[in-house]
């Protein structure tokens, strides 16, 4: 078996132990004579998997009982629409905090549904950063304030969450489970699983139950959070295999000593790369404001696009893959989610130093 160091932004690296467990289980899941993909989602066997995935998430994130954990589909993009469909009702305004491409996309989607307001917009500011609390101009009585906790493309992360009277809605697609959060300070959290929790196909939603009940009753059943809450995410056929993978990944995380320990490991991994960038006498240039640098996606540039191309190409010879920045911004992006090993970070640091020596 040969595994490479996979820096892909998403879908991204999964813990090898989870993949191996899935391999063991694949053809005959625990003596049932079938795989988890082939059995009824209403049967006892799948039900246990479904419930363990929910229970594991509740335990790791400390999700209180008055919050539901839902497994939906359609990824972050569909949540861009669901949130305003459910909560941006007639006569209301929804606030959006804009710092990068994903928040902007969520904002534009909300505008197709109702009145969305940019309560802060720093998307044009370089180096990339998150808005400060002081820059935030909330609408009185806003339906909610939408934030993106980690802007995956720009490589910036909110180090503390804004204070607001409106329910706080967070797109945590690229940093959920990477650090402790206080779920009680949010109305709703959503995340596509494929960056830090599992394969593509399942979207995790954590939402305050009493808020769900106040959602717009005039939209189709399928798009209402309340429908899926009532049915414990078994209203329609859920993405069973993806949820099973979430169960395996979260089971492993529970053994790792909680999110504080995981956050510390993540911070150390990121720190090594940022130190290499800062110690390169300007050869590597970080694109994020140092105070807002992401522990998940480390973005930087080289002196020319030609060198960047060579950097990405030659990296493959060292089994370092997925380093190309998002097509909209270029440069280099090293995505180092929970499952990304520290040895891979060391390998990249070594490669960066060697590349600079040869091409500096
Ligand atoms: C990847 C990503 C998305 C989009 O996710 P899809 O599952 O492809 O819809 C949304 N928000 C953030 C922060 C992301 O990183």
Coordinates of C-alpha atoms and ligand atoms in Angstrom, one line a residue:
X1 CA 0.0 0.0 0.0
X2 CA 1.3 3.4 -0.9
X3 CA -0.4 6.5 0.4
X4 CA 0.7 10.0 -0.8
X5 CA 0.6 13.2 1.2
X6 CA -2.7 14.5 0.0
X7 CA -3.1 18.3 0.4
X8 CA -6.4 18.4 -1.5
X9 CA -8.9 21.1 -0.3
X10 CA -11.9 18.8 -0.7
X11 CA -12.8 16.1 -1.1
X12 CA -9.8 15.5 1.1
X13 CA -7.8 13.1 3.1
X14 CA -9.5 10.7 5.5
X15 CA -8.0 8.8 8.4
X16 CA -6.4 5.6 6.9
X17 CA -7.9 3.6 9.9
X18 CA -11.4 4.6 8.8
X19 CA -10.7 3.6 5.2
X20 CA -9.4 0.3 6.3
X21 CA -12.3 -0.4 8.6
X22 CA -14.6 0.4 5.7
X23 CA -12.6 -2.0 3.6
X24 CA -13.1 -4.8 6.2
X25 CA -16.8 -4.1 6.5
X26 CA -17.4 -3.5 2.8
X27 CA -18.7 -6.8 1.4
X28 CA -20.2 -8.3 4.5
X29 CA -21.1 -5.7 7.2
X30 CA -20.8 -7.4 10.5
X31 CA -22.2 -10.8 9.4
X32 CA -25.3 -9.4 7.6
X33 CA -24.1 -10.8 4.3
X34 CA -24.4 -7.4 2.6
X35 CA -22.7 -4.1 2.6
X36 CA -24.0 -1.0 4.3
X37 CA -24.8 0.4 0.9
X38 CA -27.2 -2.4 0.1
X39 CA -29.5 -2.6 3.1
X40 CA -32.6 -0.8 4.1
X41 CA -32.1 2.5 5.8
X42 CA -35.1 1.5 8.0
X43 CA -33.5 -1.6 9.3
X44 CA -31.9 -2.1 12.8
X45 CA -28.4 -2.4 11.5
X46 CA -28.3 0.8 9.6
X47 CA -30.2 2.6 12.3
X48 CA -27.4 1.8 14.8
X49 CA -24.9 3.3 12.5
X50 CA -27.0 6.4 11.9
X51 CA -27.5 6.9 15.6
X52 CA -23.9 6.4 16.5
X53 CA -22.8 9.0 14.0
X54 CA -25.3 11.5 15.6
X55 CA -24.2 10.5 19.1
X56 CA -20.5 10.8 18.3
X57 CA -21.0 14.3 16.9
X58 CA -23.0 15.3 19.9
X59 CA -20.3 14.1 22.2
X60 CA -17.3 15.6 20.4
X61 CA -18.9 19.0 19.8
X62 CA -20.8 19.2 23.0
X63 CA -24.1 19.7 21.2
X64 CA -26.8 20.5 23.9
X65 CA -30.1 18.6 23.9
X66 CA -32.1 21.5 22.6
X67 CA -30.1 21.3 19.3
X68 CA -30.8 18.8 16.6
X69 CA -28.1 17.2 14.4
X70 CA -29.3 16.5 10.9
X71 CA -27.8 14.7 7.9
X72 CA -28.9 16.3 4.7
X73 CA -27.6 16.3 1.1
X74 CA -26.6 18.9 -1.4
X75 CA -23.5 20.2 0.4
X76 CA -22.6 23.7 1.5
X77 CA -24.2 25.1 -1.7
X78 CA -27.6 23.7 -0.9
X79 CA -27.4 25.2 2.6
X80 CA -26.7 28.6 1.0
X81 CA -30.3 28.3 -0.2
X82 CA -31.9 26.4 2.7
X83 CA -31.0 28.9 5.3
X84 CA -32.8 31.9 3.6
X85 CA -35.6 29.6 2.4
X86 CA -36.4 28.7 6.0
X87 CA -35.5 31.9 7.9
X88 CA -35.5 34.9 5.5
X89 CA -39.2 35.5 5.5
X90 CA -41.3 38.3 4.1
X91 CA -40.3 41.7 5.5
X92 CA -37.1 40.4 7.1
X93 CA -33.4 41.2 6.3
X94 CA -30.6 38.7 6.7
X95 CA -27.1 39.9 7.5
X96 CA -24.0 38.4 5.8
X97 CA -20.4 38.9 6.9
X98 CA -18.3 38.8 3.8
X99 CA -14.6 37.9 3.8
X100 CA -14.1 35.4 1.0
X101 CA -15.6 33.5 -2.0
X102 CA -17.8 31.1 0.0
X103 CA -19.5 33.8 2.1
X104 CA -20.1 35.8 -1.0
X105 CA -21.7 32.9 -2.7
X106 CA -24.0 32.3 0.2
X107 CA -24.9 36.0 0.2
X108 CA -25.7 36.0 -3.5
X109 CA -27.9 32.9 -3.1
X110 CA -29.8 34.6 -0.3
X111 CA -30.5 37.6 -2.6
X112 CA -32.5 35.3 -4.9
X113 CA -34.8 34.6 -2.0
X114 CA -35.2 37.8 0.0
X115 CA -33.5 40.8 1.4
X116 CA -29.8 40.1 2.2
X117 CA -27.5 42.7 3.6
X118 CA -23.7 42.8 3.6
X119 CA -23.2 43.7 7.3
X120 CA -19.4 43.7 6.6
X121 CA -17.5 43.2 3.4
X122 CA -13.7 42.9 3.3
X123 CA -13.6 40.7 0.3
X124 CA -11.6 43.2 -1.7
X125 CA -9.0 43.9 1.0
X126 CA -5.5 42.4 0.6
X127 CA -4.0 40.6 2.4
X128 CA -7.2 38.6 3.0
X129 CA -8.6 38.8 6.5
X130 CA -11.8 38.5 8.5
X131 CA -13.8 41.6 9.5
X132 CA -13.5 42.9 13.0
X133 CA -16.5 43.2 15.4
X134 CA -16.3 47.0 15.0
X135 CA -16.6 46.7 11.2
X136 CA -19.8 44.7 11.5
X137 CA -23.0 46.9 11.0
X138 CA -25.9 44.6 11.9
X139 CA -29.4 45.3 10.8
X140 CA -31.7 45.8 13.9
X141 CA -34.1 42.8 14.0
X142 CA -32.2 40.8 11.4
X143 CA -33.4 37.3 10.6
X144 CA -29.9 36.0 11.2
X145 CA -26.2 36.8 10.8
X146 CA -24.4 34.4 8.4
X147 CA -20.7 33.9 8.8
X148 CA -18.1 31.6 7.2
X149 CA -15.8 30.3 9.9
X150 CA -13.0 29.4 7.6
X151 CA -12.7 30.8 4.1
X152 CA -11.1 27.8 2.3
X153 CA -10.0 29.6 -0.8
X154 CA -8.3 32.6 0.8
X155 CA -6.9 30.7 3.8
X156 CA -8.4 32.8 6.5
X157 CA -10.2 31.7 9.7
X158 CA -12.3 33.5 12.3
X159 CA -10.4 33.3 15.6
X160 CA -13.4 34.4 17.6
X161 CA -17.0 34.6 16.5
X162 CA -18.9 37.9 16.2
X163 CA -21.4 38.9 19.0
X164 CA -24.9 39.5 17.7
X165 CA -28.5 39.7 18.8
X166 CA -29.7 37.8 15.7
X167 CA -29.3 34.0 15.5
X168 CA -25.7 33.2 14.3
X169 CA -25.5 30.9 11.2
X170 CA -22.1 29.5 10.4
X171 CA -20.8 27.8 7.4
X172 CA -18.2 25.5 9.0
X173 CA -17.6 23.3 5.9
X174 CA -13.9 23.5 6.1
X175 CA -13.1 23.7 9.8
X176 CA -15.9 21.8 11.7
X177 CA -14.3 19.4 14.3
X178 CA -11.0 21.1 14.0
X179 CA -11.3 23.1 17.3
X180 CA -13.7 23.4 20.2
X181 CA -16.8 25.6 19.6
X182 CA -19.6 26.8 21.9
X183 CA -22.6 25.4 20.0
X184 CA -25.0 27.4 22.3
X185 CA -23.8 30.7 20.6
X186 CA -25.1 29.5 17.2
X187 CA -28.6 29.2 15.8
X188 CA -27.4 26.9 13.0
X189 CA -24.1 25.4 11.9
X190 CA -23.7 23.6 8.6
X191 CA -20.9 21.8 6.9
X192 CA -20.4 19.5 3.9
X193 CA -18.7 16.5 5.3
X194 CA -16.0 16.1 2.6
X195 CA -13.4 18.4 4.0
X196 CA -13.0 17.3 7.6
X197 CA -15.5 14.6 8.5
X198 CA -16.1 12.1 5.7
X199 CA -16.8 11.7 2.0
X200 CA -18.9 13.9 -0.2
X201 CA -22.6 13.3 -0.1
X202 CA -23.7 14.2 3.4
X203 CA -24.1 17.6 4.9
X204 CA -24.1 18.0 8.7
X205 CA -26.5 20.6 10.1
X206 CA -26.7 21.5 13.8
X207 CA -29.7 23.6 14.6
X208 CA -31.6 25.0 17.6
X209 CA -34.8 23.1 17.7
X210 CA -37.1 26.0 18.7
X211 CA -35.7 28.1 15.9
X212 CA -36.5 25.4 13.4
X213 CA -40.2 25.5 14.5
X214 CA -40.3 29.2 13.5
X215 CA -39.1 28.4 9.9
X216 CA -41.2 29.4 6.9
X217 CA -44.1 26.8 6.6
X218 CA -44.8 27.8 3.0
X219 CA -41.8 26.1 1.4
X220 CA -41.9 22.5 0.1
X221 CA -41.7 19.8 2.8
X222 CA -38.4 18.6 1.5
X223 CA -36.6 21.9 2.1
X224 CA -37.8 22.4 5.6
X225 CA -35.5 21.7 8.5
X226 CA -38.5 20.8 10.6
X227 CA -39.4 17.9 8.2
X228 CA -35.9 16.3 8.7
X229 CA -35.9 17.1 12.4
X230 CA -39.2 15.3 12.9
X231 CA -37.9 12.2 11.1
X232 CA -34.4 12.1 12.5
X233 CA -33.0 12.6 9.0
X234 CA -34.8 9.6 7.7
X235 CA -37.6 11.4 5.8
X236 CA -36.0 10.4 2.6
X237 CA -33.3 7.8 2.0
X238 CA -30.2 9.3 3.6
X239 CA -26.7 9.0 2.1
X240 CA -26.1 5.8 4.2
X241 CA -22.6 5.1 3.2
X242 CA -21.4 8.6 3.7
X243 CA -23.0 8.7 7.1
X244 CA -21.4 5.4 8.0
X245 CA -18.0 7.0 7.1
X246 CA -18.8 10.0 9.3
X247 CA -19.5 7.5 12.1
X248 CA -16.1 5.8 11.7
X249 CA -14.2 9.1 11.5
X250 CA -16.0 10.5 14.6
X251 CA -15.4 7.3 16.5
X252 CA -11.7 7.8 15.9
X253 CA -11.8 11.4 16.9
X254 CA -13.5 10.5 20.2
X255 CA -10.4 8.4 21.0
X256 CA -8.1 11.4 20.4
X257 CA -8.9 13.3 23.6
X258 CA -11.3 15.9 22.5
X259 CA -11.3 19.0 20.2
X260 CA -8.9 21.0 22.4
X261 CA -6.2 18.4 21.8
X262 CA -7.1 18.2 18.1
X263 CA -6.9 22.0 17.7
X264 CA -3.5 22.1 19.3
X265 CA -2.2 19.5 16.9
X266 CA -3.7 21.4 14.0
X267 CA -2.2 24.7 15.2
X268 CA 1.2 23.1 15.4
X269 CA 1.0 21.7 11.9
X270 CA -0.1 25.1 10.5
X271 CA 2.6 26.9 12.5
X272 CA 5.4 25.0 10.9
X273 CA 4.3 26.0 7.4
X274 CA 3.7 29.7 8.4
X275 CA 7.2 29.8 10.0
X276 CA 8.7 28.4 6.8
X277 CA 6.9 31.1 4.8
X278 CA 7.9 33.9 7.2
X279 CA 11.5 32.6 7.4
X280 CA 12.0 32.5 3.6
X281 CA 13.2 36.1 3.2
X282 CA 10.2 36.9 1.1
X283 CA 10.6 34.0 -1.4
X284 CA 7.3 32.6 -0.2
X285 CA 4.6 35.2 0.5
X286 CA 1.6 34.3 2.7
X287 CA -1.6 35.7 1.2
X288 CA -3.6 35.9 4.4
X289 CA -3.2 38.6 7.1
X290 CA -1.0 36.9 9.8
X291 CA -3.6 37.5 12.5
X292 CA -6.3 35.7 10.5
X293 CA -4.3 32.8 9.1
X294 CA -6.2 29.5 8.8
X295 CA -5.0 26.3 10.5
X296 CA -6.8 24.3 7.8
X297 CA -5.7 25.9 4.5
X298 CA -2.3 27.5 4.2
X299 CA -2.1 29.8 1.1
X300 CA 1.0 31.4 -0.3
X301 CA 2.7 32.6 -3.5
X302 CA 6.1 32.2 -5.1
X303 CA 8.0 35.0 -6.9
X304 CA 6.3 34.1 -10.3
X305 CA 3.5 32.0 -11.7
X306 CA 6.1 30.0 -13.6
X307 CA 7.8 29.1 -10.4
X308 CA 4.5 28.2 -8.8
X309 CA 3.8 25.8 -11.7
X310 CA 7.2 24.2 -11.3
X311 CA 6.7 24.0 -7.5
X312 CA 3.4 22.1 -7.9
X313 CA 4.7 19.8 -10.6
X314 CA 7.9 18.8 -8.9
X315 CA 6.1 18.3 -5.5
X316 CA 4.5 15.2 -7.0
X317 CA 7.9 13.6 -7.2
X318 CA 8.0 13.8 -3.4
X319 CA 4.5 12.4 -3.1
X320 CA 3.1 15.8 -2.2
X321 CA -0.2 16.2 -4.1
X322 CA -3.1 18.7 -4.3
X323 CA -1.1 21.9 -3.7
X324 CA -2.5 24.0 -6.5
X325 CA -4.4 27.0 -5.2
X326 CA -8.1 27.5 -6.1
X327 CA -8.5 28.4 -9.8
X328 CA -9.9 31.8 -8.8
X329 CA -6.9 33.0 -6.9
X330 CA -3.9 30.9 -8.1
X331 CA -0.8 30.3 -6.0
X332 CA -0.3 27.4 -3.6
X333 CA -2.7 26.0 -1.1
X334 CA -1.8 23.3 1.4
X335 CA -5.0 22.0 3.0
X336 CA -4.0 20.2 6.3
X337 CA -7.3 19.0 7.8
X338 CA -7.6 16.8 10.9
X339 CA -6.6 13.6 9.1
X340 CA -3.5 15.2 7.5
X341 CA -0.4 13.7 9.2
X342 CA 2.4 15.9 10.8
X343 CA 5.0 13.9 8.7
X344 CA 3.3 15.3 5.6
X345 CA 3.8 18.8 6.9
X346 CA 7.4 18.1 7.6
X347 CA 7.8 16.7 4.1
X348 CA 6.4 19.9 2.6
X349 CA 8.6 22.1 4.8
X350 CA 11.7 20.1 3.6
X351 CA 10.5 20.5 0.0
X352 CA 9.9 24.2 0.3
X353 CA 13.4 24.8 1.7
X354 CA 15.0 22.7 -1.0
X355 CA 13.0 24.3 -3.8
X356 CA 14.0 27.8 -2.6
X357 CA 17.7 26.8 -2.5
X358 CA 17.5 25.5 -6.1
X359 CA 15.3 28.2 -7.6
X360 CA 15.9 31.2 -5.4
Ligands
LIG1 C1 -16.2 23.6 0.0 C2 -17.0 24.7 0.7 C3 -18.3 24.9 0.3 C4 -19.0 24.2 -0.8 O1 -19.3 22.9 -0.5 P1 -20.1 21.9 -1.5 O2 -20.3 20.8 -0.6 O3 -19.3 21.7 -2.7 O4 -21.4 22.6 -1.8 C5 -19.0 25.9 1.0 N1 -18.4 26.6 2.0 C6 -17.2 26.4 2.4 C7 -16.6 27.2 3.5 C8 -16.4 25.4 1.7 O5 -15.1 25.2 2.1

